[in-house]
Coordinates of C-alpha atoms in Angstrom, one line a residue:
M1290 CA 120.5 153.6 -40.7
A1291 CA 119.3 154.7 -37.3
S1292 CA 120.4 158.2 -36.3
V1293 CA 122.2 158.9 -33.1
A1294 CA 121.9 161.9 -30.8
R1295 CA 124.2 163.9 -28.7
V1296 CA 122.6 165.4 -25.6
M1297 CA 123.9 168.8 -24.5
S1298 CA 124.7 169.7 -20.9
C1299 CA 121.6 170.7 -19.1
D1300 CA 120.8 173.8 -17.2
A1301 CA 121.6 173.5 -13.5
K1302 CA 117.9 173.9 -12.7
R1303 CA 117.0 170.7 -14.6
H1304 CA 116.4 167.5 -12.8
P1305 CA 119.5 165.4 -11.9
W1306 CA 118.6 162.6 -14.3
Q1307 CA 118.7 165.1 -17.2
R1308 CA 122.3 166.2 -16.6
Y1309 CA 124.4 164.6 -19.3
L1310 CA 127.8 165.4 -20.7
S1311 CA 127.8 167.1 -24.1
T1312 CA 130.0 164.3 -25.4
L1313 CA 127.6 161.5 -24.5
F1314 CA 126.7 159.3 -27.5
L1315 CA 123.1 158.1 -27.2
H1316 CA 120.9 155.7 -29.1
P1317 CA 117.6 157.4 -30.2
S1318 CA 115.5 155.1 -27.9
I1319 CA 117.5 156.4 -24.9
T1320 CA 117.2 160.0 -26.0
E1321 CA 113.4 159.5 -26.4
A1322 CA 113.1 158.0 -22.9
R1323 CA 115.1 160.8 -21.3
H1324 CA 113.0 163.5 -22.8
R1325 CA 109.6 162.0 -21.8
S1326 CA 107.4 164.1 -19.6
T1327 CA 106.7 162.8 -16.1
E1328 CA 103.3 161.6 -17.3
E1329 CA 104.7 159.9 -20.3
H1330 CA 107.3 158.3 -18.1
L1331 CA 104.6 156.9 -15.8
Q1332 CA 102.6 155.7 -18.8
F1333 CA 105.6 153.8 -20.2
D1334 CA 106.3 152.3 -16.8
R1335 CA 102.7 151.3 -16.3
H1336 CA 102.6 149.4 -19.6
H1337 CA 106.1 147.8 -19.5
L1338 CA 107.7 147.5 -16.1
W1339 CA 106.9 145.0 -13.4
H1340 CA 107.4 146.3 -9.8
P1341 CA 107.7 144.1 -6.7
Y1342 CA 104.6 142.1 -6.0
T1343 CA 102.4 143.8 -8.6
S1344 CA 100.5 142.9 -11.7
L1345 CA 101.0 144.4 -15.1
I1346 CA 97.3 144.0 -15.8
A1347 CA 96.3 146.2 -12.8
P1348 CA 99.6 147.6 -11.4
T1349 CA 99.8 149.3 -8.1
P1350 CA 100.4 153.1 -8.6
V1351 CA 104.1 154.2 -8.3
L1352 CA 105.6 157.6 -7.6
P1353 CA 108.3 159.1 -10.0
I1354 CA 111.4 159.7 -7.9
S1355 CA 114.1 162.0 -9.1
H1356 CA 116.9 161.8 -6.5
A1357 CA 117.5 161.4 -2.7
R1358 CA 119.6 163.1 -0.1
G1359 CA 120.0 162.1 3.5
C1360 CA 116.6 160.8 4.6
T1361 CA 114.7 162.8 2.0
L1362 CA 113.3 161.5 -1.3
Y1363 CA 112.6 164.0 -4.1
L1364 CA 109.9 163.4 -6.7
E1365 CA 109.9 164.7 -10.2
D1366 CA 107.3 167.3 -9.4
G1367 CA 109.6 168.8 -6.7
S1368 CA 107.7 167.4 -3.7
E1369 CA 109.7 165.8 -0.9
M1370 CA 109.1 162.7 1.3
I1371 CA 110.9 161.5 4.4
D1372 CA 111.9 157.9 3.9
G1373 CA 110.4 155.7 6.6
M1374 CA 111.4 152.4 5.0
S1375 CA 115.2 152.7 4.4
S1376 CA 114.4 151.4 0.9
W1377 CA 113.2 148.1 2.3
W1378 CA 115.4 148.2 5.4
A1379 CA 118.7 148.5 3.5
A1380 CA 119.6 152.3 3.3
I1381 CA 120.5 152.6 6.9
W1382 CA 122.7 155.7 6.3
G1383 CA 120.1 157.4 4.0
Y1384 CA 121.2 158.6 0.6
H1385 CA 124.2 160.3 -0.9
Q1386 CA 126.3 159.5 2.1
P1387 CA 129.8 161.0 1.6
E1388 CA 131.9 158.1 3.0
L1389 CA 129.9 155.5 1.1
N1390 CA 130.1 157.6 -2.1
R1391 CA 133.8 157.9 -1.7
A1392 CA 134.2 154.2 -1.2
I1393 CA 132.5 153.5 -4.5
Q1394 CA 134.4 156.3 -6.3
N1395 CA 137.7 155.0 -5.1
Q1396 CA 137.0 151.4 -6.0
L1397 CA 135.9 152.5 -9.5
Q1398 CA 139.4 153.7 -10.1
D1399 CA 140.7 150.1 -9.8
M1400 CA 137.9 147.9 -11.1
S1401 CA 134.1 147.7 -10.9
H1402 CA 134.0 144.0 -11.2
I1403 CA 136.1 140.9 -11.5
M1404 CA 135.0 137.2 -11.4
F1405 CA 135.7 135.7 -8.0
G1406 CA 136.5 132.3 -9.6
G1407 CA 140.3 132.2 -9.8
F1408 CA 140.8 135.7 -8.3
T1409 CA 140.6 137.4 -5.0
H1410 CA 140.8 141.1 -4.1
R1411 CA 141.3 143.4 -1.1
P1412 CA 137.7 144.6 -0.7
A1413 CA 136.4 141.1 -0.3
A1414 CA 139.1 140.2 2.2
E1415 CA 138.7 143.5 4.2
L1416 CA 134.9 142.9 4.4
A1417 CA 135.4 139.3 5.5
A1418 CA 137.9 140.5 8.2
I1419 CA 135.5 143.0 9.8
L1420 CA 132.5 140.7 9.6
I1421 CA 134.4 137.8 11.2
L1422 CA 135.4 140.2 14.0
Q1423 CA 131.8 141.4 14.6
L1424 CA 130.4 137.9 14.4
N1425 CA 132.8 136.5 17.0
A1426 CA 133.8 139.4 19.2
D1427 CA 132.7 138.9 22.8
S1428 CA 131.5 135.4 22.1
P1429 CA 132.0 132.7 24.8
D1430 CA 135.2 130.7 24.4
H1431 CA 133.4 127.5 23.8
W1432 CA 131.5 128.8 20.8
E1433 CA 132.9 127.8 17.4
K1434 CA 134.0 130.8 15.3
L1435 CA 131.8 131.9 12.4
D1436 CA 134.7 132.6 10.2
Q1437 CA 134.0 130.8 6.9
I1438 CA 132.4 133.3 4.4
F1439 CA 130.6 132.8 1.1
W1440 CA 129.6 136.0 -0.8
T1441 CA 126.3 136.0 -2.6
D1442 CA 124.6 138.6 -4.8
S1443 CA 121.4 139.0 -2.6
G1444 CA 119.8 137.9 0.6
S1445 CA 117.6 135.3 -1.1
V1446 CA 120.6 133.7 -2.7
A1447 CA 122.3 133.6 0.7
V1448 CA 119.4 131.5 1.9
E1449 CA 119.8 129.2 -1.1
V1450 CA 123.5 128.8 -0.3
A1451 CA 122.8 128.2 3.4
L1452 CA 120.4 125.4 2.5
K1453 CA 123.0 123.8 0.2
I1454 CA 125.6 124.0 2.8
A1455 CA 123.4 122.2 5.4
L1456 CA 122.5 119.4 3.0
Q1457 CA 126.0 118.9 1.7
Y1458 CA 127.5 119.0 5.2
H1459 CA 125.5 116.0 6.3
R1460 CA 126.5 114.1 3.2
G1461 CA 130.1 114.8 4.1
M1462 CA 129.7 113.7 7.7
Q1463 CA 129.7 109.9 7.8
Y1464 CA 128.2 109.9 4.3
N1465 CA 124.7 110.6 5.8
N1466 CA 122.3 110.8 2.9
R1467 CA 119.1 110.5 5.0
K1468 CA 119.3 114.1 6.3
T1469 CA 117.6 115.8 3.4
K1470 CA 114.7 117.7 5.0
I1471 CA 114.6 121.3 6.3
V1472 CA 112.5 122.5 9.3
S1473 CA 111.0 126.0 9.1
V1474 CA 108.9 128.1 11.4
R1475 CA 105.4 129.1 10.4
G1476 CA 105.1 132.8 9.7
G1477 CA 108.6 133.0 8.4
Y1478 CA 109.8 134.7 5.2
H1479 CA 113.1 133.9 3.6
G1480 CA 113.0 135.3 0.0
D1481 CA 111.5 134.9 -3.4
T1482 CA 113.8 132.5 -5.2
L1483 CA 112.5 128.9 -5.4
G1484 CA 114.5 127.3 -2.6
A1485 CA 113.9 130.3 -0.3
M1486 CA 110.2 130.2 -1.1
S1487 CA 110.0 126.6 -0.1
V1488 CA 111.0 127.5 3.5
C1489 CA 108.5 130.4 3.7
D1490 CA 105.1 129.8 5.4
P1491 CA 103.1 127.8 2.8
V1492 CA 99.6 128.8 4.2
N1493 CA 99.8 132.4 5.5
G1494 CA 103.0 133.5 3.7
M1495 CA 103.5 135.5 0.5
H1496 CA 103.9 132.5 -1.7
T1497 CA 100.8 130.4 -1.0
A1498 CA 99.9 130.4 -4.7
F1499 CA 103.0 128.2 -5.3
A1500 CA 102.4 125.8 -2.5
G1501 CA 101.8 122.8 -4.8
A1502 CA 104.9 123.5 -6.8
M1503 CA 107.3 123.8 -3.9
P1504 CA 109.9 121.2 -3.3
Q1505 CA 108.5 118.7 -0.7
H1506 CA 111.5 118.7 1.6
V1507 CA 110.3 121.2 4.2
V1508 CA 108.6 120.5 7.6
F1509 CA 106.9 123.3 9.3
V1510 CA 106.5 123.9 13.1
A1511 CA 104.4 126.2 15.1
R1512 CA 105.4 129.8 15.4
P1513 CA 106.3 131.2 18.8
P1514 CA 104.0 133.8 20.4
C1515 CA 104.9 137.5 20.5
D1516 CA 106.9 138.9 23.4
D1517 CA 104.5 141.2 25.3
S1518 CA 107.4 143.3 26.5
F1519 CA 107.6 145.0 23.1
R1520 CA 103.9 145.9 23.0
L1521 CA 102.8 149.5 23.7
G1522 CA 99.6 150.7 25.5
P1523 CA 96.8 148.6 27.0
L1524 CA 95.9 146.6 23.9
Q1525 CA 96.5 142.9 24.3
Q1526 CA 94.6 141.6 21.3
G1527 CA 97.6 140.1 19.7
C1528 CA 99.1 140.5 16.2
Q1529 CA 98.4 138.9 12.9
G1530 CA 98.7 135.1 13.3
C1531 CA 99.0 135.5 17.1
T1532 CA 99.3 132.2 19.0
C1533 CA 98.9 133.4 22.5
Q1534 CA 95.2 133.5 23.0
D1535 CA 95.6 131.2 26.0
G1536 CA 98.5 133.1 27.5
T1537 CA 102.0 133.9 26.3
E1538 CA 103.8 131.4 28.6
N1539 CA 101.5 128.6 27.6
A1540 CA 101.8 129.4 23.9
L1541 CA 105.6 129.6 24.2
Q1542 CA 105.7 126.1 25.7
L1543 CA 103.4 124.7 23.1
A1544 CA 105.6 126.0 20.3
I1545 CA 108.7 124.5 21.9
D1546 CA 106.9 121.2 22.5
D1547 CA 105.8 121.1 18.8
L1548 CA 109.4 121.4 17.7
Q1549 CA 110.8 119.0 20.3
Q1550 CA 108.2 116.3 19.2
L1551 CA 109.1 116.7 15.6
L1552 CA 112.9 116.4 16.3
E1553 CA 112.3 113.4 18.5
R1554 CA 110.3 111.7 15.6
E1555 CA 112.2 112.7 12.6
H1556 CA 115.7 113.9 13.5
E1557 CA 117.4 111.2 11.4
T1558 CA 116.0 112.9 8.3
L1559 CA 116.3 116.5 9.3
A1560 CA 119.4 118.5 8.1
A1561 CA 118.7 122.0 9.4
L1562 CA 116.2 124.4 10.9
I1563 CA 115.9 127.9 9.5
L1564 CA 114.3 130.9 11.2
E1565 CA 114.4 134.6 11.5
P1566 CA 115.9 135.3 14.9
I1567 CA 113.7 137.4 17.3
V1568 CA 111.8 139.2 14.5
Q1569 CA 109.6 137.6 11.9
G1570 CA 109.7 140.3 9.2
A1571 CA 107.5 140.1 6.1
G1572 CA 105.6 137.3 7.8
G1573 CA 104.0 139.8 10.2
M1574 CA 106.5 142.0 11.9
R1575 CA 106.3 139.9 15.0
F1576 CA 108.7 140.1 17.9
Y1577 CA 109.2 136.9 19.9
S1578 CA 111.1 135.9 23.0
R1579 CA 114.8 135.1 23.0
R1580 CA 113.8 132.1 25.2
Y1581 CA 112.3 130.4 22.2
L1582 CA 115.4 130.9 20.2
Q1583 CA 117.6 129.7 23.0
R1584 CA 115.6 126.5 23.4
V1585 CA 115.7 126.0 19.6
R1586 CA 119.5 126.1 19.8
E1587 CA 119.5 123.5 22.6
L1588 CA 117.2 121.1 20.7
C1589 CA 119.1 121.5 17.4
T1590 CA 122.4 120.6 19.1
E1591 CA 120.8 117.7 20.9
Y1592 CA 119.4 116.2 17.7
D1593 CA 122.2 117.0 15.3
V1594 CA 120.2 119.5 13.3
L1595 CA 122.0 122.6 12.0
L1596 CA 120.6 126.0 13.0
I1597 CA 120.4 128.5 10.2
C1598 CA 119.6 132.1 11.3
D1599 CA 118.3 134.3 8.5
E1600 CA 119.6 137.8 9.7
I1601 CA 119.0 139.5 6.3
A1602 CA 116.4 141.8 7.9
T1603 CA 117.4 141.7 11.6
G1604 CA 121.2 142.0 11.3
F1605 CA 123.4 145.1 11.5
G1606 CA 121.6 146.4 14.6
R1607 CA 118.0 146.7 13.2
S1608 CA 116.4 144.5 15.9
G1609 CA 118.0 146.4 18.8
F1610 CA 119.6 145.2 21.9
S1611 CA 118.8 144.6 25.6
K1612 CA 119.6 147.5 27.9
A1613 CA 121.1 144.9 30.2
S1614 CA 123.6 143.9 27.6
E1615 CA 127.2 144.6 28.6
T1616 CA 128.4 144.1 25.0
P1617 CA 125.5 144.7 22.6
R1618 CA 125.8 142.6 19.4
L1619 CA 125.1 143.6 15.8
F1620 CA 123.1 140.5 15.1
A1621 CA 119.8 139.4 16.7
S1622 CA 120.8 135.7 17.3
L1623 CA 124.1 136.7 19.0
E1624 CA 122.4 139.4 21.1
A1625 CA 120.0 136.6 22.3
G1626 CA 123.0 134.5 23.4
V1627 CA 122.6 132.1 20.5
Q1628 CA 125.3 131.1 18.0
P1629 CA 123.9 129.7 14.8
D1630 CA 125.7 127.1 12.7
I1631 CA 125.0 129.2 9.6
I1632 CA 124.1 132.8 9.4
C1633 CA 122.6 134.7 6.4
L1634 CA 123.3 138.4 5.9
G1635 CA 122.1 141.0 3.3
K1636 CA 120.0 144.2 3.0
A1637 CA 121.9 146.7 5.2
I1638 CA 125.3 145.1 4.6
T1639 CA 126.2 147.7 1.9
G1640 CA 124.2 150.6 3.5
G1641 CA 121.7 150.1 0.8
Y1642 CA 124.1 151.1 -2.0
M1643 CA 124.4 147.8 -3.9
T1644 CA 123.1 144.3 -3.7
L1645 CA 125.2 141.9 -1.7
G1646 CA 124.6 138.9 0.6
A1647 CA 126.8 136.7 2.7
V1648 CA 126.7 133.4 4.4
A1649 CA 129.0 132.7 7.4
T1650 CA 129.6 129.3 9.0
T1651 CA 132.2 127.5 11.1
E1652 CA 135.3 125.6 10.1
R1653 CA 133.6 122.3 11.2
I1654 CA 130.7 122.9 8.8
S1655 CA 133.0 123.9 6.0
R1656 CA 135.1 120.8 6.5
G1657 CA 132.0 118.6 6.4
V1658 CA 130.8 120.3 3.2
S1659 CA 134.2 119.8 1.6
S1660 CA 134.2 116.1 2.6
S1661 CA 131.0 115.4 0.7
P1662 CA 131.3 112.6 -1.8
P1663 CA 130.7 113.6 -5.5
S1664 CA 127.5 111.5 -5.7
P1665 CA 124.8 110.6 -3.2
N1666 CA 125.5 106.9 -3.7
H1667 CA 129.3 107.2 -3.2
E1668 CA 129.9 105.9 -6.7
S1669 CA 133.5 105.9 -7.9
S1670 CA 134.6 109.1 -9.4
S1671 CA 137.7 111.0 -10.4
V1672 CA 136.5 113.7 -8.1
V1673 CA 137.6 113.0 -4.5
S1674 CA 135.0 115.3 -2.9
L1675 CA 132.3 117.7 -4.0
P1676 CA 133.1 121.4 -3.8
L1677 CA 130.3 123.8 -2.6
M1678 CA 128.3 123.9 -5.8
H1679 CA 127.5 127.5 -6.1
G1680 CA 129.2 130.4 -7.8
P1681 CA 127.2 133.6 -8.6
T1682 CA 128.5 135.7 -11.5
F1683 CA 128.8 138.8 -9.3
M1684 CA 130.1 136.9 -6.2
G1685 CA 132.3 139.2 -4.1
N1686 CA 131.7 142.2 -6.4
P1687 CA 134.5 144.7 -5.5
L1688 CA 132.2 147.8 -5.6
A1689 CA 129.7 146.1 -3.3
C1690 CA 132.4 144.8 -0.9
A1691 CA 134.2 148.2 -0.8
V1692 CA 131.0 150.1 0.1
A1693 CA 130.1 147.4 2.6
V1694 CA 133.4 147.9 4.3
A1695 CA 132.7 151.6 4.5
S1696 CA 129.2 151.1 5.9
T1697 CA 130.3 148.6 8.5
N1698 CA 133.1 151.0 9.5
L1699 CA 130.5 153.7 10.0
M1700 CA 128.6 151.4 12.3
M1701 CA 131.6 150.9 14.5
E1702 CA 132.7 154.5 14.6
P1703 CA 132.8 155.7 18.2
V1704 CA 130.0 158.2 19.3
D1705 CA 130.1 159.2 22.9
G1706 CA 132.3 156.2 23.7
K1707 CA 129.9 153.7 22.0
P1708 CA 129.7 152.3 18.5
A1709 CA 127.6 154.6 16.3
W1710 CA 125.0 151.9 15.6
Q1711 CA 124.2 151.5 19.2
V1712 CA 123.6 155.2 19.7
H1713 CA 121.4 155.5 16.7
V1714 CA 119.3 152.4 17.3
S1715 CA 118.8 153.2 21.0
R1716 CA 117.7 156.8 20.2
I1717 CA 115.3 155.6 17.4
E1718 CA 113.8 153.0 19.7
Q1719 CA 113.1 155.6 22.4
E1720 CA 111.5 158.0 19.9
L1721 CA 109.3 155.3 18.3
R1722 CA 108.1 154.0 21.7
S1723 CA 107.2 157.5 22.9
N1724 CA 105.6 158.6 19.6
L1725 CA 103.6 155.5 18.8
E1726 CA 102.2 154.6 22.2
P1727 CA 99.2 156.8 21.7
A1728 CA 98.2 154.8 18.6
S1729 CA 97.0 152.1 21.0
Q1730 CA 94.0 154.4 21.7
I1731 CA 92.9 154.5 18.1
P1732 CA 89.7 152.4 17.7
G1733 CA 90.9 150.7 14.5
V1734 CA 94.2 149.6 15.9
G1735 CA 94.7 146.1 17.0
D1736 CA 98.3 146.2 18.3
V1737 CA 101.3 148.6 18.6
R1738 CA 104.8 147.3 19.1
V1739 CA 108.4 148.6 18.9
R1740 CA 111.7 146.8 18.9
G1741 CA 115.0 148.3 18.1
A1742 CA 114.6 150.5 15.0
I1743 CA 111.3 148.9 14.0
G1744 CA 107.9 150.4 14.8
V1745 CA 104.6 148.8 14.0
I1746 CA 101.0 149.8 14.1
E1747 CA 98.8 146.8 13.2
L1748 CA 95.3 147.7 12.2
K1749 CA 92.2 145.6 12.4
R1750 CA 91.6 145.7 8.6
P1751 CA 93.9 145.8 5.6
L1752 CA 95.2 149.0 4.1
D1753 CA 94.7 149.8 0.4
N1754 CA 98.0 150.1 -1.4
N1755 CA 96.4 151.8 -4.3
I1756 CA 95.6 154.7 -2.0
I1757 CA 98.3 154.8 0.6
P1758 CA 101.2 156.0 -1.7
F1759 CA 99.3 159.1 -2.6
R1760 CA 98.3 159.8 1.0
C1761 CA 101.9 159.4 2.0
R1762 CA 103.0 161.9 -0.6
E1763 CA 100.4 164.4 0.9
L1764 CA 101.8 163.8 4.4
G1765 CA 105.4 164.0 3.1
V1766 CA 106.5 160.6 4.4
W1767 CA 107.2 157.4 2.5
L1768 CA 105.7 154.2 4.0
R1769 CA 105.0 150.9 2.4
P1770 CA 102.4 149.0 4.4
F1771 CA 101.4 145.4 3.7
G1772 CA 98.1 143.8 4.8
K1773 CA 97.1 145.3 8.2
L1774 CA 100.7 146.3 9.0
L1775 CA 101.7 150.0 9.0
Y1776 CA 105.3 150.0 10.0
T1777 CA 108.6 152.0 9.8
M1778 CA 112.2 151.0 9.7
P1779 CA 113.8 154.4 9.3
P1780 CA 117.4 155.2 8.3
Y1781 CA 119.7 155.2 11.4
I1782 CA 120.6 158.9 10.6
A1783 CA 117.0 160.0 10.8
S1784 CA 116.7 163.1 13.1
N1785 CA 114.2 163.3 15.9
D1786 CA 112.2 165.8 13.8
E1787 CA 112.2 163.3 10.9
L1788 CA 111.1 160.5 13.2
N1789 CA 108.3 162.7 14.5
K1790 CA 107.1 163.3 11.0
I1791 CA 107.2 159.6 10.2
T1792 CA 105.3 158.6 13.3
N1793 CA 102.8 161.5 12.9
A1794 CA 102.0 160.2 9.4
M1795 CA 101.6 156.7 10.7
M1796 CA 99.1 157.9 13.4
Q1797 CA 97.2 160.0 10.8
I1798 CA 96.9 157.0 8.4
A1799 CA 95.8 154.7 11.3
E1800 CA 93.1 157.2 12.3
E1801 CA 91.9 157.6 8.8
N1802 CA 91.6 153.9 8.3
S1803 CA 89.9 153.1 11.6

């Protein structure tokens, strides 16, 4: 019979992960794992754990993190790194944030989880209330309200649900079974689940290896050119996948024409168009003009094609706002003066504490979805109409909703008479622009651009992710470049000194790789 172990309380000087109650009852395998040295821990990880976008045959090196506070990450050897990535754009308040901790702790006293099928709870309703307000406040009177919410357990799943909603809506409106295709913009990225992968760029995207296995219901259109107003310095070489070699205005019109011609030809079979508003994230960190998004909205309305805005990366203030805006908006599409039919949210929604996604749409869309016949051929059935056929196990998780309420409340807390998110993002943008502009003089740099709380140095050749993590540790900053892109999306609470350290590290790495 396997023995069991009791782990005694650890000395206060031990690492946080080693602090266990004396009464904890542990299986021997857990005891063994907890007592491994750092090197043994890394060896076990290397042989058994997949990390994002890595191979277990030749895994990318990883760093052993112990704990995090504020914007600082602490490794097991005691070294410290400023987080320049907000844990993939999610941890906007940094780590160990008192208000967010308290929200989790308070909710734990009631329940950590309950199935959303057959139950509701206050955290889900409170979060819906504040999101509905932010999605619709200051919108023109003629806009339909985005006030129908579906909770998901991640951003990718939010995209899956949005696609289902679009397809099912058209089935419910005049029993239209022909609208079964989705339009997507080249250079886009929408997640790693199968449906989300199908609307990612099939040639230059992250999932090209699966191109032949993707569902054949997606039509791609040309990507818009970058908006030169967000470029820094004299360089005008363009970014990865740039389409403006013949001039930005001409390229913008060509992209619009490509979409318009497709809609004219095939609109009877097109259910929806999905894009990342204003910022194409993992597809190249490209910032494009609001004029393209505004024209997309007009064309989608004209041809009865739903517009899905994937705001998983751009939402909650990350993409910034125009200085001319009288009422800056939390979401890129709304800030551009565009209301989507369906909007997808994720990443920063919980302040990086827990995984949660959301889909918001209008009452008109939800009624169409709920009017969909049970079968495509309208065959007789005891079911009058088809419900929205999705129900994640952790849908509307109370812990996630509670911490998301706290995070959204922090965004709206007044600072000098303005919502906190506006003050933070404006300051970060100013610092990034000032600090990164000199990078345009580095010989190996092809482009430098800043928008909102996003700063990008694009090099002329790819960076080596087998080397960069260790160089980052030496520089005391955590960055996660991909391809030629060295970028930062810092936590909103990052101080100017921390931002200086992040941008200095970016400049140093750019110079060393020129």
